[in-house]
Short mmCIF file of C-alpha atoms in Angstrom, two decimals:
data_model
loop_
_atom_site.label_atom_id
_atom_site.label_comp_id
_atom_site.label_asym_id
_atom_site.label_seq_id
_atom_site.Cartn_x
_atom_site.Cartn_y
_atom_site.Cartn_z
CA MET A 1 115.67 115.36 -55.63
CA THR A 2 116.06 119.09 -56.38
CA THR A 3 117.90 121.51 -54.10
CA ALA A 4 114.55 123.15 -53.26
CA ASP A 5 113.14 119.77 -52.17
CA GLN A 6 116.20 119.14 -49.99
CA ASP A 7 115.91 122.57 -48.36
CA ARG A 8 112.18 122.04 -47.72
CA ARG A 9 112.81 118.67 -46.06
CA ALA A 10 115.65 120.08 -43.97
CA ARG A 11 113.32 122.79 -42.64
CA ARG A 12 110.96 120.10 -41.34
CA PHE A 13 113.56 119.33 -38.64
CA GLU A 14 114.22 122.91 -37.54
CA GLN A 15 111.72 122.69 -34.66
CA ILE A 16 113.87 119.99 -33.01
CA ILE A 17 116.18 121.93 -30.70
CA GLY A 18 119.80 120.92 -30.19
CA ASP A 19 123.17 120.51 -31.84
CA SER A 20 124.72 117.63 -29.91
CA ALA A 21 126.45 114.79 -31.72
CA ALA A 22 123.89 112.31 -30.35
CA LEU A 23 120.97 114.34 -31.72
CA LYS A 24 122.68 114.87 -35.09
CA VAL A 25 122.85 111.09 -35.55
CA VAL A 26 119.11 110.80 -34.90
CA LEU A 27 118.21 113.63 -37.28
CA GLU A 28 120.42 112.22 -40.03
CA GLN A 29 118.71 108.84 -39.68
CA ALA A 30 115.26 110.48 -39.68
CA GLN A 31 116.01 112.49 -42.81
CA ARG A 32 117.22 109.39 -44.64
CA VAL A 33 114.20 107.25 -43.81
CA ALA A 34 111.70 110.06 -44.46
CA ALA A 35 112.22 109.75 -48.20
CA VAL A 36 111.04 106.12 -48.30
CA ASP A 37 108.02 104.20 -47.02
CA SER A 38 109.84 101.80 -44.70
CA THR A 39 108.39 101.11 -41.25
CA VAL A 40 110.22 103.00 -38.50
CA LEU A 41 110.59 101.99 -34.84
CA ILE A 42 111.49 104.94 -32.59
CA GLN A 43 112.88 103.81 -29.25
CA GLY A 44 113.82 105.84 -26.21
CA GLU A 45 112.93 106.72 -22.65
CA THR A 46 109.70 108.49 -21.82
CA GLY A 47 109.85 112.19 -22.63
CA THR A 48 112.70 112.05 -25.16
CA GLY A 49 110.58 113.41 -28.03
CA LYS A 50 109.61 110.27 -29.96
CA GLU A 51 106.37 111.81 -31.25
CA LEU A 52 108.24 114.92 -32.40
CA ILE A 53 110.60 112.77 -34.49
CA ALA A 54 107.61 110.89 -35.93
CA HIS A 55 106.02 114.20 -36.96
CA ALA A 56 109.28 115.34 -38.55
CA ILE A 57 109.61 112.11 -40.55
CA HIS A 58 106.05 112.39 -41.82
CA ASN A 59 106.40 116.08 -42.66
CA ALA A 60 109.59 115.44 -44.63
CA SER A 61 108.13 112.45 -46.49
CA PRO A 62 106.26 112.26 -49.82
CA ARG A 63 103.12 111.63 -47.72
CA SER A 64 103.33 115.02 -46.00
CA GLY A 65 100.24 116.25 -47.86
CA GLN A 66 98.17 113.41 -46.37
CA ALA A 67 97.03 112.75 -42.80
CA LEU A 68 99.23 111.79 -39.87
CA ILE A 69 96.97 109.71 -37.61
CA LYS A 70 98.10 108.98 -34.05
CA LEU A 71 97.15 106.28 -31.57
CA ASN A 72 98.58 105.79 -28.09
CA CYS A 73 98.27 102.04 -27.62
CA ALA A 74 98.80 102.31 -23.85
CA ALA A 75 95.88 104.71 -23.43
CA ILE A 76 93.23 102.42 -24.95
CA PRO A 77 91.72 99.51 -22.96
CA PHE A 78 92.76 96.16 -24.41
CA ASP A 79 89.18 95.18 -25.30
CA LEU A 80 88.74 98.37 -27.37
CA LEU A 81 92.16 98.54 -29.02
CA GLU A 82 91.27 96.25 -31.93
CA SER A 83 88.29 98.43 -32.80
CA GLU A 84 90.43 101.57 -32.57
CA LEU A 85 92.93 100.09 -35.01
CA PHE A 86 90.65 98.41 -37.51
CA GLY A 87 87.14 99.80 -36.88
CA HIS A 88 83.91 97.88 -36.35
CA GLU A 89 80.47 97.37 -37.82
CA ARG A 90 77.24 98.16 -36.05
CA GLY A 91 76.37 95.37 -33.61
CA ALA A 92 79.89 93.90 -33.63
CA PHE A 93 79.90 93.97 -29.83
CA THR A 94 77.84 95.32 -26.96
CA GLY A 95 77.70 99.08 -27.29
CA ALA A 96 78.57 99.17 -31.01
CA VAL A 97 75.50 101.17 -32.00
CA SER A 98 77.00 102.44 -35.25
CA GLN A 99 79.76 101.72 -37.71
CA SER A 100 83.19 103.07 -36.76
CA ILE A 101 86.24 103.70 -38.96
CA GLY A 102 89.57 102.55 -37.50
CA ARG A 103 92.88 104.38 -37.50
CA PHE A 104 94.31 102.36 -40.39
CA GLU A 105 91.48 103.47 -42.66
CA LEU A 106 91.78 107.05 -41.48
CA ALA A 107 95.49 106.97 -42.29
CA ASP A 108 95.03 105.60 -45.83
CA LYS A 109 97.59 107.23 -48.19
CA GLY A 110 99.18 108.86 -45.13
CA THR A 111 101.06 107.84 -41.98
CA LEU A 112 99.92 106.03 -38.84
CA PHE A 113 101.91 106.73 -35.67
CA LEU A 114 101.51 103.94 -33.11
CA ASP A 115 102.84 105.24 -29.80
CA GLU A 116 103.72 102.76 -27.02
CA VAL A 117 103.43 99.85 -29.45
CA GLY A 118 104.98 97.59 -26.79
CA ASP A 119 101.65 97.72 -24.92
CA ILE A 120 99.70 95.95 -27.69
CA PRO A 121 98.48 92.62 -26.23
CA LEU A 122 99.81 89.37 -27.66
CA SER A 123 96.34 88.34 -28.84
CA LEU A 124 96.16 91.37 -31.14
CA GLN A 125 99.71 91.26 -32.47
CA PRO A 126 99.01 88.76 -35.32
CA LYS A 127 96.39 91.12 -36.80
CA LEU A 128 98.79 94.05 -36.62
CA LEU A 129 101.48 91.92 -38.29
CA ARG A 130 99.08 91.03 -41.08
CA VAL A 131 98.18 94.62 -41.92
CA LEU A 132 101.85 95.60 -41.87
CA GLN A 133 102.73 92.80 -44.27
CA GLU A 134 99.66 92.68 -46.51
CA GLN A 135 98.17 96.17 -46.05
CA GLU A 136 94.74 94.60 -45.54
CA PHE A 137 92.37 93.89 -42.65
CA GLU A 138 88.73 93.37 -41.72
CA ARG A 139 86.66 95.53 -39.41
CA LEU A 140 85.27 93.84 -36.32
CA GLY A 141 81.97 92.17 -37.21
CA SER A 142 82.67 92.19 -40.96
CA GLY A 143 84.04 89.64 -43.39
CA ARG A 144 84.89 92.26 -45.99
CA THR A 145 88.61 92.84 -46.53
CA HIS A 146 89.79 96.44 -46.72
CA ARG A 147 93.04 97.37 -48.42
CA VAL A 148 95.00 100.45 -47.37
CA ASP A 149 98.20 102.23 -48.24
CA VAL A 150 99.65 103.27 -44.89
CA ARG A 151 103.17 104.06 -43.72
CA VAL A 152 103.61 103.03 -40.07
CA ILE A 153 105.88 104.74 -37.55
CA ALA A 154 105.90 103.02 -34.17
CA ALA A 155 107.40 104.16 -30.87
CA THR A 156 108.03 102.63 -27.48
CA HIS A 157 109.96 103.19 -24.26
CA ARG A 158 110.06 99.43 -23.71
CA ASP A 159 112.91 97.08 -24.69
CA LEU A 160 111.07 95.03 -27.31
CA ALA A 161 114.02 92.71 -27.89
CA GLN A 162 113.93 91.70 -24.21
CA MET A 163 110.14 91.35 -24.39
CA VAL A 164 110.61 88.92 -27.30
CA LYS A 165 112.99 86.84 -25.19
CA ARG A 166 110.39 86.74 -22.40
CA ASP A 167 107.63 85.75 -24.87
CA GLN A 168 105.81 89.02 -24.22
CA PHE A 169 106.10 90.26 -27.80
CA ARG A 170 106.04 88.34 -31.07
CA SER A 171 109.43 88.09 -32.74
CA ASP A 172 107.98 88.33 -36.27
CA LEU A 173 106.12 91.52 -35.40
CA TYR A 174 109.24 92.96 -33.76
CA TYR A 175 111.32 92.35 -36.87
CA ARG A 176 108.58 93.81 -39.06
CA LEU A 177 108.35 96.95 -36.97
CA SER A 178 112.10 97.46 -36.63
CA VAL A 179 112.91 97.67 -40.34
CA PHE A 180 114.53 101.03 -39.56
CA PRO A 181 115.10 101.52 -35.81
CA ILE A 182 115.95 104.94 -34.40
CA THR A 183 117.04 105.25 -30.77
CA LEU A 184 116.61 108.64 -29.11
CA PRO A 185 119.24 109.53 -26.52
CA PRO A 186 118.08 110.59 -23.05
CA LEU A 187 118.56 114.24 -22.15
CA ARG A 188 121.40 113.41 -19.72
CA GLU A 189 123.40 112.29 -22.79
CA ARG A 190 122.71 115.58 -24.62
CA LEU A 191 124.33 118.05 -22.24
CA GLU A 192 125.22 120.44 -25.06
CA ASP A 193 121.53 120.78 -25.92
CA ILE A 194 120.30 121.77 -22.46
CA GLY A 195 121.25 125.44 -22.76
CA PRO A 196 119.44 125.93 -26.11
CA LEU A 197 116.45 123.94 -24.83
CA VAL A 198 116.19 126.10 -21.71
CA GLU A 199 116.30 129.29 -23.80
CA TYR A 200 113.71 127.93 -26.24
CA TYR A 201 111.17 126.88 -23.61
CA VAL A 202 111.67 130.05 -21.57
CA GLU A 203 110.76 132.00 -24.71
CA VAL A 204 107.77 129.75 -25.44
CA PHE A 205 106.26 129.91 -21.95
CA SER A 206 107.02 133.56 -21.28
CA ARG A 207 105.33 134.53 -24.54
CA ARG A 208 102.37 132.28 -23.77
CA MET A 209 101.96 133.80 -20.31
CA GLY A 210 102.64 137.37 -21.36
CA LYS A 211 105.67 137.61 -19.06
CA ARG A 212 109.12 138.95 -19.84
CA ILE A 213 112.19 136.96 -18.77
CA ALA A 214 115.29 139.09 -19.18
CA THR A 215 117.71 136.92 -17.19
CA ILE A 216 118.32 133.18 -17.08
CA PRO A 217 120.84 132.80 -14.22
CA GLN A 218 123.90 130.70 -14.97
CA GLU A 219 123.13 128.86 -11.72
CA PHE A 220 119.95 127.52 -13.34
CA VAL A 221 121.77 126.41 -16.50
CA ASN A 222 124.53 124.72 -14.47
CA ALA A 223 121.98 122.95 -12.25
CA SER A 224 120.12 121.82 -15.39
CA ARG A 225 123.29 120.22 -16.73
CA ASP A 226 123.99 118.46 -13.41
CA TYR A 227 120.46 117.14 -13.00
CA PRO A 228 119.80 113.61 -14.44
CA TRP A 229 116.34 114.46 -15.92
CA PRO A 230 114.58 111.10 -15.47
CA GLY A 231 111.55 112.57 -17.28
CA ASN A 232 113.78 113.94 -20.07
CA ILE A 233 112.56 116.86 -22.21
CA ARG A 234 108.98 116.59 -20.92
CA GLU A 235 110.25 117.09 -17.37
CA LEU A 236 112.45 120.00 -18.50
CA GLN A 237 109.41 121.65 -20.09
CA ASN A 238 107.42 121.29 -16.87
CA VAL A 239 110.23 122.71 -14.70
CA ILE A 240 110.68 125.73 -16.98
CA GLU A 241 106.93 126.35 -17.13
CA ARG A 242 106.80 126.41 -13.32
CA ALA A 243 109.88 128.63 -13.20
CA VAL A 244 108.30 131.16 -15.58
CA ILE A 245 105.13 131.19 -13.47
CA LEU A 246 107.17 131.85 -10.32
CA SER A 247 109.52 134.38 -11.90
CA ASN A 248 109.83 137.87 -10.38
CA LYS A 249 111.57 140.98 -11.70
CA GLU A 250 112.11 139.28 -15.08
CA VAL A 251 114.54 136.73 -13.56
CA LEU A 252 114.05 132.98 -13.92
CA PRO A 253 114.26 131.28 -10.49
CA ASN A 254 116.36 128.16 -10.04
CA LEU A 255 114.03 125.32 -9.03
CA LEU A 256 116.71 122.62 -9.23
CA ARG A 257 118.85 121.53 -6.33
CA PRO A 258 122.41 120.44 -7.14
CA ILE A 259 122.74 116.67 -7.45
CA ARG A 260 125.89 115.21 -5.88
CA PRO A 261 126.81 111.52 -5.61
CA ALA A 262 126.31 110.23 -2.07
CA SER A 263 129.47 108.19 -2.35
CA LEU A 264 132.22 107.84 -4.93
CA ASP A 265 131.77 104.06 -4.59
CA ILE A 266 128.18 104.22 -5.88
CA SER A 267 127.96 103.65 -9.64
CA ALA A 268 126.36 106.29 -11.84
CA ARG A 269 123.50 103.90 -12.57
CA GLU A 270 122.78 103.26 -8.89
CA HIS A 271 122.99 106.98 -8.14
CA PHE A 272 120.47 107.72 -10.89
CA LYS A 273 118.11 105.07 -9.52
CA GLU A 274 118.29 106.53 -6.03
CA THR A 275 117.78 110.05 -7.36
CA GLU A 276 114.72 108.94 -9.33
CA ARG A 277 113.27 107.12 -6.30
CA THR A 278 113.76 110.18 -4.09
CA ARG A 279 112.16 112.46 -6.67
CA ILE A 280 109.13 110.16 -6.99
CA LEU A 281 108.69 110.01 -3.21
CA ASP A 282 109.01 113.81 -2.97
CA ALA A 283 106.34 114.29 -5.65
CA LEU A 284 103.98 111.77 -4.03
CA GLY A 285 104.44 113.40 -0.64
CA THR A 286 103.69 116.83 -2.10
CA THR A 287 100.51 115.64 -3.81
CA GLY A 288 99.25 113.47 -0.96
CA TRP A 289 99.91 110.33 -3.01
CA VAL A 290 97.72 111.47 -5.89
CA VAL A 291 99.35 109.92 -8.97
CA GLY A 292 97.24 111.12 -11.94
CA GLY A 293 95.49 114.30 -12.98
CA PRO A 294 96.85 117.74 -13.82
CA THR A 295 98.14 118.30 -10.27
CA GLY A 296 99.20 114.73 -9.52
CA ALA A 297 102.70 113.36 -9.01
CA ALA A 298 103.04 112.18 -12.62
CA ALA A 299 102.39 115.68 -13.97
CA ARG A 300 104.83 117.22 -11.48
CA ILE A 301 107.63 114.88 -12.54
CA GLY A 302 106.79 115.05 -16.23
CA LEU A 303 105.77 111.42 -16.74
CA LYS A 304 102.64 109.65 -17.94
CA ARG A 305 100.52 108.19 -15.14
CA THR A 306 101.10 104.62 -16.36
CA THR A 307 104.86 105.22 -16.57
CA LEU A 308 105.00 106.58 -13.02
CA ILE A 309 103.03 103.57 -11.72
CA ALA A 310 105.51 101.24 -13.46
CA ARG A 311 108.47 103.08 -11.94
CA MET A 312 106.87 103.01 -8.50
CA LYS A 313 106.67 99.22 -8.82
CA LYS A 314 110.30 99.06 -10.01
CA HIS A 315 111.47 101.04 -6.98
CA ALA A 316 109.12 99.18 -4.58
CA ILE A 317 107.26 102.36 -3.70
CA PHE A 318 103.91 101.64 -2.08
CA ARG A 319 101.38 103.96 -0.48
CA PRO A 320 101.76 103.87 3.30
CA PRO A 321 98.76 102.52 5.21
CA ALA A 322 96.33 105.05 6.63
CA PRO A 323 96.76 105.67 10.37
CA ALA A 324 94.46 103.60 12.56
#
């Protein structure tokens, strides 16, 4: 590879903000795997930037001149997911009034990013395994085999290894997806990056809104470093966007309350769980228990609706009964 090629690939990662040791490990892994066609499994909590890393890998790869096709497996109903992946012929099922091309065909010669791959149902996993191994498939309602040349990057916030142990995910598919695993650190493990991230998003949102922010108080930066960020970078973006909206006299307001352990005997993990539960309850109370939508609790916290519902179940949070 020439020096010019190396410089061009390095620039693909410049939009990823941060200089922490944890992030440097991720970027080094991403740069290494970008040069080859191996399947990549990006793991990490919701909001850590898995899609951004997938974009960077594709853009730094030999396939960068071809399409990057994306599919959020958690956002598609189970009965439609197979058609989304592989396409269908007219009349293949009720409502199939015309032929449809699936994401694998659309991504031919390029890259397919499968987000939330842990949500693919067990019944569909053998067909995904086949196309990963053989690079061939059939559309629904057709016996014709289609061959493709697709590089797959998958991502999930789930622990697939544990799902394999619970028979919720096929072990052979897991091993095929995790040829090159990359684990993204949560924002609370990237404290050095919070300052640069705050500055970056303040600039982005102030420019977008036509507002000038001349001062970012140190109080806000300190509170940002103390806060556990359960929604990670997505939550940080949302907080800064709200802060820019509410800013007066070119000063960014501090919307974060200091987080202090309730007791020195409480472990850091238990404290984080309690903080997350309190934050979810606060958001639900503010929105009148509306979970989804642009003004719902999920958007306020910086989580996907399905992720918030899962965390509500984990913390045993249930809507209180209406008064009689």
